[in-house]
mmCIF file of C-alpha atoms in Angstrom:
data_model
loop_
_atom_site.group_PDB
_atom_site.id
_atom_site.type_symbol
_atom_site.label_atom_id
_atom_site.label_comp_id
_atom_site.label_asym_id
_atom_site.label_seq_id
_atom_site.Cartn_x
_atom_site.Cartn_y
_atom_site.Cartn_z
ATOM 1 C CA MET A 97 134.537 120.849 87.194
ATOM 2 C CA ILE A 98 136.876 121.827 89.969
ATOM 3 C CA GLY A 99 138.961 118.773 90.898
ATOM 4 C CA ASN A 100 139.160 118.984 94.768
ATOM 5 C CA LEU A 101 137.332 120.439 97.855
ATOM 6 C CA ASP A 102 139.788 123.200 98.581
ATOM 7 C CA ASN A 103 139.234 124.620 95.226
ATOM 8 C CA LEU A 104 135.578 124.415 95.537
ATOM 9 C CA LEU A 105 135.711 126.283 98.929
ATOM 10 C CA ASN A 106 138.215 129.014 97.255
ATOM 11 C CA PHE A 107 135.559 129.232 94.495
ATOM 12 C CA THR A 108 132.783 129.781 97.234
ATOM 13 C CA ASN A 109 134.806 132.320 99.098
ATOM 14 C CA ASP A 110 135.317 134.376 95.928
ATOM 15 C CA LEU A 111 131.701 134.473 95.303
ATOM 16 C CA PHE A 112 131.159 137.156 97.761
ATOM 17 C CA GLN A 113 134.188 139.301 96.865
ATOM 18 C CA ARG A 114 133.219 139.652 93.066
ATOM 19 C CA LYS A 115 133.197 143.295 92.520
ATOM 20 C CA GLU A 116 130.178 143.057 90.108
ATOM 21 C CA LEU A 117 128.218 141.737 93.249
ATOM 22 C CA LYS A 118 129.304 144.420 95.510
ATOM 23 C CA PRO A 119 126.405 147.092 94.817
ATOM 24 C CA VAL A 120 124.008 144.045 94.985
ATOM 25 C CA LEU A 121 125.306 143.067 98.424
ATOM 26 C CA ALA A 122 125.199 146.796 99.604
ATOM 27 C CA GLN A 123 121.406 146.924 98.454
ATOM 28 C CA VAL A 124 120.752 143.754 100.414
ATOM 29 C CA ALA A 125 122.280 145.309 103.393
ATOM 30 C CA GLY A 126 120.341 148.491 103.009
ATOM 31 C CA VAL A 127 116.787 147.027 102.349
ATOM 32 C CA ALA A 128 117.297 144.466 105.097
ATOM 33 C CA GLN A 129 117.854 147.486 107.601
ATOM 34 C CA TYR A 130 114.725 148.916 106.174
ATOM 35 C CA LEU A 131 112.631 146.039 107.117
ATOM 36 C CA TRP A 132 113.965 145.355 110.427
ATOM 37 C CA ASP A 133 113.601 149.126 111.316
ATOM 38 C CA ARG A 134 109.656 149.189 110.086
ATOM 39 C CA GLY A 135 109.092 145.886 111.907
ATOM 40 C CA TRP A 136 108.308 144.035 108.802
ATOM 41 C CA ALA A 137 110.758 141.322 109.476
ATOM 42 C CA GLU A 138 110.168 140.007 113.019
ATOM 43 C CA ARG A 139 112.561 137.100 114.099
ATOM 44 C CA ASN A 140 113.346 135.389 110.662
ATOM 45 C CA ALA A 141 110.571 136.848 108.745
ATOM 46 C CA GLY A 142 110.925 138.225 105.309
ATOM 47 C CA ASN A 143 112.741 136.762 102.471
ATOM 48 C CA PHE A 144 113.865 137.547 98.835
ATOM 49 C CA SER A 145 115.375 136.156 95.681
ATOM 50 C CA ILE A 146 117.676 137.904 93.170
ATOM 51 C CA ASN A 147 118.466 136.417 89.668
ATOM 52 C CA VAL A 148 122.118 137.118 89.461
ATOM 53 C CA THR A 149 122.857 134.839 86.541
ATOM 54 C CA GLY A 150 124.178 137.764 84.400
ATOM 55 C CA PHE A 151 126.738 138.421 86.571
ATOM 56 C CA PHE A 152 128.530 135.205 85.828
ATOM 57 C CA GLN A 153 130.409 133.868 82.885
ATOM 58 C CA GLU A 154 130.062 130.518 80.859
ATOM 59 C CA LYS A 155 133.208 129.450 82.213
ATOM 60 C CA ASP A 156 131.888 129.587 85.921
ATOM 61 C CA PHE A 157 129.032 127.125 85.192
ATOM 62 C CA GLY A 158 131.075 123.947 85.232
ATOM 63 C CA HIS A 159 132.004 124.578 88.714
ATOM 64 C CA PHE A 160 128.443 124.544 90.112
ATOM 65 C CA ALA A 161 127.481 120.840 89.556
ATOM 66 C CA SER A 162 130.376 119.916 91.796
ATOM 67 C CA PHE A 163 128.387 121.246 94.659
ATOM 68 C CA PRO A 164 125.837 119.220 96.772
ATOM 69 C CA PHE A 165 122.516 119.064 95.269
ATOM 70 C CA PHE A 166 119.059 119.165 96.635
ATOM 71 C CA PRO A 167 115.937 117.868 94.670
ATOM 72 C CA LEU A 168 113.077 120.091 94.065
ATOM 73 C CA SER A 169 109.260 119.064 94.486
ATOM 74 C CA LYS A 170 108.600 119.992 90.745
ATOM 75 C CA GLU A 171 110.837 120.653 87.788
ATOM 76 C CA TYR A 172 111.540 124.390 86.631
ATOM 77 C CA PRO A 173 112.779 123.843 82.991
ATOM 78 C CA GLY A 174 112.574 127.602 82.449
ATOM 79 C CA LEU A 175 115.252 127.998 85.286
ATOM 80 C CA VAL A 176 117.978 125.551 84.107
ATOM 81 C CA ARG A 177 121.261 126.704 84.581
ATOM 82 C CA THR A 178 120.189 130.026 86.582
ATOM 83 C CA ILE A 179 121.700 131.494 89.415
ATOM 84 C CA PHE A 180 119.874 133.138 92.394
ATOM 85 C CA LEU A 181 121.143 135.201 95.501
ATOM 86 C CA VAL A 182 118.680 134.035 98.185
ATOM 87 C CA SER A 183 118.086 135.014 101.749
ATOM 88 C CA GLY A 184 118.812 131.978 104.134
ATOM 89 C CA THR A 185 116.202 130.182 105.933
ATOM 90 C CA GLY A 186 116.273 130.996 109.490
ATOM 91 C CA THR A 187 118.590 134.338 109.128
ATOM 92 C CA ARG A 188 117.318 137.587 110.444
ATOM 93 C CA MET A 189 117.142 140.817 108.392
ATOM 94 C CA ARG A 190 118.725 142.469 111.466
ATOM 95 C CA ASP A 191 121.836 140.359 111.011
ATOM 96 C CA MET A 192 121.715 140.549 107.381
ATOM 97 C CA ALA A 193 122.002 144.363 107.278
ATOM 98 C CA HIS A 194 125.412 144.051 109.019
ATOM 99 C CA ARG A 195 126.666 140.742 107.891
ATOM 100 C CA PRO A 196 124.790 139.955 104.358
ATOM 101 C CA ALA A 197 127.305 137.191 103.107
ATOM 102 C CA GLU A 198 126.788 135.250 106.407
ATOM 103 C CA ASN A 199 123.106 135.056 105.881
ATOM 104 C CA LEU A 200 122.737 134.542 102.058
ATOM 105 C CA CYS A 201 123.218 131.699 99.634
ATOM 106 C CA PHE A 202 123.701 131.236 96.063
ATOM 107 C CA VAL A 203 121.346 128.623 94.482
ATOM 108 C CA TYR A 204 122.158 126.987 91.220
ATOM 109 C CA ILE A 205 119.258 125.291 89.234
ATOM 110 C CA SER A 206 120.582 122.005 87.777
ATOM 111 C CA ASP A 207 120.584 121.042 83.908
ATOM 112 C CA SER A 208 117.340 119.376 84.359
ATOM 113 C CA GLY A 209 115.687 121.935 86.428
ATOM 114 C CA SER A 210 114.673 119.209 88.958
ATOM 115 C CA ALA A 211 117.192 120.236 91.719
ATOM 116 C CA PHE A 212 119.512 122.816 92.942
ATOM 117 C CA HIS A 213 122.977 123.307 94.174
ATOM 118 C CA ILE A 214 123.752 125.458 97.156
ATOM 119 C CA LEU A 215 127.347 126.968 96.462
ATOM 120 C CA GLY A 216 128.471 127.085 99.863
ATOM 121 C CA ASP A 217 130.747 125.627 102.407
ATOM 122 C CA HIS A 218 129.621 122.073 103.228
ATOM 123 C CA ARG A 219 132.635 121.003 105.062
ATOM 124 C CA GLU A 220 130.667 121.121 108.355
ATOM 125 C CA GLY A 221 127.106 120.556 106.837
ATOM 126 C CA ASP A 222 125.782 123.683 108.026
ATOM 127 C CA CYS A 223 126.023 126.019 105.202
ATOM 128 C CA VAL A 224 123.360 128.723 104.699
ATOM 129 C CA LYS A 225 120.068 126.929 103.202
ATOM 130 C CA PRO A 226 117.686 128.958 101.065
ATOM 131 C CA THR A 227 114.421 130.418 102.281
ATOM 132 C CA SER A 228 111.636 128.110 103.147
ATOM 133 C CA GLU A 229 109.601 130.068 100.606
ATOM 134 C CA LEU A 230 112.017 129.014 97.767
ATOM 135 C CA VAL A 231 108.994 127.024 95.804
ATOM 136 C CA THR A 232 107.122 130.493 95.555
ATOM 137 C CA HIS A 233 110.301 132.470 94.364
ATOM 138 C CA LEU A 234 111.268 129.793 91.905
ATOM 139 C CA ALA A 235 107.784 129.806 90.447
ATOM 140 C CA ILE A 236 107.732 133.651 90.215
ATOM 141 C CA GLN A 237 111.213 133.848 88.754
ATOM 142 C CA GLN A 238 110.401 131.427 86.084
ATOM 143 C CA GLN A 239 107.445 133.169 85.049
ATOM 144 C CA LEU A 240 109.556 136.540 84.963
ATOM 145 C CA LEU A 241 111.873 134.736 82.667
ATOM 146 C CA GLN A 242 109.235 133.364 80.575
ATOM 147 C CA LYS A 243 107.733 136.906 79.924
ATOM 148 C CA LYS A 244 111.149 138.404 79.300
ATOM 149 C CA SER A 245 110.285 140.898 82.336
ATOM 150 C CA PRO A 246 113.063 143.507 83.308
ATOM 151 C CA GLU A 247 112.252 142.297 86.956
ATOM 152 C CA LYS A 248 114.850 140.102 88.478
ATOM 153 C CA VAL A 249 113.778 140.399 92.380
ATOM 154 C CA VAL A 250 111.256 138.706 94.224
ATOM 155 C CA LEU A 251 110.730 140.412 97.797
ATOM 156 C CA HIS A 252 108.095 139.321 100.558
ATOM 157 C CA ALA A 253 107.759 140.857 104.017
ATOM 158 C CA HIS A 254 105.599 140.840 106.800
ATOM 159 C CA VAL A 255 104.159 144.414 106.368
ATOM 160 C CA THR A 256 102.348 145.494 109.389
ATOM 161 C CA GLU A 257 99.950 147.834 108.114
ATOM 162 C CA LEU A 258 98.773 145.619 105.059
ATOM 163 C CA ILE A 259 98.443 142.659 107.469
ATOM 164 C CA ALA A 260 96.208 144.733 109.713
ATOM 165 C CA LEU A 261 94.189 145.915 106.599
ATOM 166 C CA THR A 262 93.531 142.536 105.673
ATOM 167 C CA GLN A 263 92.240 141.693 109.024
ATOM 168 C CA LEU A 264 89.212 143.935 108.112
ATOM 169 C CA ALA A 265 85.969 142.113 106.761
ATOM 170 C CA GLN A 266 85.512 144.835 104.223
ATOM 171 C CA PHE A 267 88.871 144.864 102.512
ATOM 172 C CA LYS A 268 89.093 140.802 101.977
ATOM 173 C CA SER A 269 88.682 141.424 98.086
ATOM 174 C CA GLU A 270 91.035 142.887 95.425
ATOM 175 C CA GLU A 271 88.465 145.473 94.242
ATOM 176 C CA ALA A 272 88.079 146.661 97.778
ATOM 177 C CA VAL A 273 91.551 146.981 98.790
ATOM 178 C CA ASN A 274 92.620 148.562 95.650
ATOM 179 C CA SER A 275 89.942 151.058 96.010
ATOM 180 C CA LEU A 276 90.795 152.127 99.571
ATOM 181 C CA LEU A 277 94.656 151.933 98.793
ATOM 182 C CA TRP A 278 94.412 154.434 95.827
ATOM 183 C CA SER A 279 92.092 156.764 97.663
ATOM 184 C CA MET A 280 94.407 157.136 100.510
ATOM 185 C CA HIS A 281 97.363 158.660 98.588
ATOM 186 C CA PRO A 282 98.090 160.056 95.189
ATOM 187 C CA GLU A 283 101.425 158.167 95.024
ATOM 188 C CA THR A 284 99.789 154.838 94.953
ATOM 189 C CA MET A 285 97.954 155.377 91.763
ATOM 190 C CA LEU A 286 100.776 157.185 90.250
ATOM 191 C CA PHE A 287 103.208 154.440 91.042
ATOM 192 C CA LEU A 288 100.785 151.430 91.067
ATOM 193 C CA PRO A 289 97.831 152.189 88.672
ATOM 194 C CA ASP A 290 97.415 148.553 88.208
ATOM 195 C CA GLY A 291 96.807 148.084 91.813
ATOM 196 C CA VAL A 292 97.684 145.051 93.904
ATOM 197 C CA GLY A 293 96.817 141.575 93.588
ATOM 198 C CA PHE A 294 95.086 139.932 96.429
ATOM 199 C CA VAL A 295 95.197 136.015 97.551
ATOM 200 C CA PRO A 296 92.792 134.869 100.282
ATOM 201 C CA TYR A 297 94.385 133.256 103.160
ATOM 202 C CA THR A 298 96.473 130.311 101.924
ATOM 203 C CA LEU A 299 99.023 128.191 103.803
ATOM 204 C CA ALA A 300 102.635 129.525 103.130
ATOM 205 C CA ARG A 301 105.441 127.506 101.681
ATOM 206 C CA THR A 302 103.195 125.392 99.420
ATOM 207 C CA GLU A 303 102.520 125.172 95.825
ATOM 208 C CA HIS A 304 98.910 126.322 96.380
ATOM 209 C CA ILE A 305 100.214 129.764 97.594
ATOM 210 C CA ALA A 306 103.004 129.839 94.597
ATOM 211 C CA ALA A 307 100.070 129.038 92.039
ATOM 212 C CA SER A 308 97.789 131.663 93.306
ATOM 213 C CA THR A 309 100.470 134.328 93.435
ATOM 214 C CA LEU A 310 101.672 133.526 89.826
ATOM 215 C CA GLY A 311 98.170 134.356 88.644
ATOM 216 C CA LYS A 312 98.010 137.758 90.446
ATOM 217 C CA LEU A 313 101.484 138.830 89.080
ATOM 218 C CA LYS A 314 100.334 138.513 85.548
ATOM 219 C CA ASN A 315 98.680 141.956 85.957
ATOM 220 C CA HIS A 316 100.110 143.383 89.113
ATOM 221 C CA LYS A 317 103.691 144.221 90.480
ATOM 222 C CA ALA A 318 102.505 143.447 94.002
ATOM 223 C CA VAL A 319 100.329 140.979 95.732
ATOM 224 C CA LEU A 320 98.842 140.829 99.143
ATOM 225 C CA TRP A 321 98.428 137.610 101.221
ATOM 226 C CA GLU A 322 95.527 137.702 103.403
ATOM 227 C CA LYS A 323 96.748 137.931 107.165
ATOM 228 C CA HIS A 324 100.272 137.164 106.158
ATOM 229 C CA GLY A 325 101.992 140.170 104.299
ATOM 230 C CA CYS A 326 103.061 141.408 100.855
ATOM 231 C CA LEU A 327 104.975 140.274 98.022
ATOM 232 C CA ALA A 328 106.466 142.496 95.164
ATOM 233 C CA VAL A 329 108.654 142.063 92.217
ATOM 234 C CA GLY A 330 111.268 144.552 91.047
ATOM 235 C CA ILE A 331 114.083 145.157 88.845
ATOM 236 C CA THR A 332 116.417 145.825 91.891
ATOM 237 C CA LEU A 333 115.708 145.104 95.673
ATOM 238 C CA PRO A 334 115.251 148.671 96.630
ATOM 239 C CA ASP A 335 112.613 148.641 93.689
ATOM 240 C CA ALA A 336 110.643 145.812 94.984
ATOM 241 C CA PHE A 337 110.844 147.641 98.463
ATOM 242 C CA ASP A 338 109.623 150.895 97.245
ATOM 243 C CA THR A 339 106.422 149.062 95.796
ATOM 244 C CA ILE A 340 105.629 147.511 99.178
ATOM 245 C CA ASP A 341 106.472 150.926 101.046
ATOM 246 C CA ILE A 342 104.083 152.834 98.959
ATOM 247 C CA LEU A 343 101.267 150.289 99.697
ATOM 248 C CA ALA A 344 102.158 150.242 103.199
ATOM 249 C CA LYS A 345 101.923 154.198 103.354
ATOM 250 C CA SER A 346 98.519 154.350 102.208
ATOM 251 C CA ALA A 347 97.353 151.672 104.456
ATOM 252 C CA LYS A 348 98.996 153.395 107.287
ATOM 253 C CA ILE A 349 97.125 156.684 106.427
ATOM 254 C CA TYR A 350 93.852 154.857 106.483
ATOM 255 C CA LEU A 351 94.528 153.252 110.047
ATOM 256 C CA LEU A 352 95.644 156.466 111.382
ATOM 257 C CA GLY A 353 92.473 158.008 110.117
ATOM 258 C CA LYS A 354 90.433 155.440 111.733
ATOM 259 C CA ALA A 355 92.370 155.695 114.925
ATOM 260 C CA THR A 356 90.989 159.160 115.602
ATOM 261 C CA GLY A 357 87.431 157.792 115.578
ATOM 262 C CA MET A 358 86.340 159.173 112.112
ATOM 263 C CA GLU A 359 86.230 157.748 108.751
ATOM 264 C CA PRO A 360 88.960 158.957 106.471
ATOM 265 C CA GLU A 361 87.677 160.857 103.646
ATOM 266 C CA GLY A 362 90.115 159.752 100.737
ATOM 267 C CA LEU A 363 90.604 161.008 97.274
ATOM 268 C CA THR A 364 87.350 161.370 95.360
ATOM 269 C CA PRO A 365 86.760 159.322 92.204
ATOM 270 C CA GLU A 366 86.987 162.715 90.067
ATOM 271 C CA GLN A 367 90.474 163.185 91.707
ATOM 272 C CA LEU A 368 91.463 159.560 91.079
ATOM 273 C CA LYS A 369 90.544 159.820 87.569
ATOM 274 C CA GLU A 370 92.435 163.027 87.134
ATOM 275 C CA ILE A 371 95.363 161.338 88.463
ATOM 276 C CA ARG A 372 95.178 158.300 86.131
ATOM 277 C CA GLU A 373 94.435 160.622 82.941
ATOM 278 C CA SER A 374 97.532 162.365 83.620
ATOM 279 C CA LEU A 375 99.714 159.409 83.558
ATOM 280 C CA SER A 376 98.873 158.909 79.696
ATOM 281 C CA GLY A 377 99.241 162.523 78.989
#
């Protein structure tokens, strides 16, 4: 344990200066800018979590319990003593792009898995708090660890093209939306042969949407939340962004085609089969 407040604050300041984390912060800034430029993060929309436990040594962990803790609504035994870099609640991606350290927080899951510590400056009581979607992020991160998946990132964005697509009655099912997205652009089948999961409209920031999303992520790298946006997992933040970007491109192609007053032709079943078969060749 660190013995006094000054030492705690020095430790906090050092976190964002660690050379090992510099590439991660650079990725955060880059992706935040992409999200803002594409209009997928209006106001304080969009959030992410990155498992950064591997960037810390065992000697660091004794420091973390000294920081104020916050109870969780449920226990996460699979996340005990893990550390996440999380977007701050109320923060804006346009600000994150230029000042990531001021809009992020480090979250350490307690030894019981029933609370988290924010590794931040609490002198004024106004340290950056984690995203309001934290429950969903922790549930997904725990599942990734339990599956020993290589993915360490969860990214959620309000993707305009995908939200528009889920406003159309004919695409309110997983089968229908995947059939469309695959047919609009070969890259969708190439990079997402398992398609995207689909969660009917559910109130965000709840255990319900977290549980629904978990189920879909067992077989998919990305999930559409009806009338809300898209969530993806990835090995890195740019990797998760790329998955969402591919889906958005397919949706945009369809919507642009429809805007001409005609029905987009799409790839034929035979063409899609050819692409799928090329993946196993």
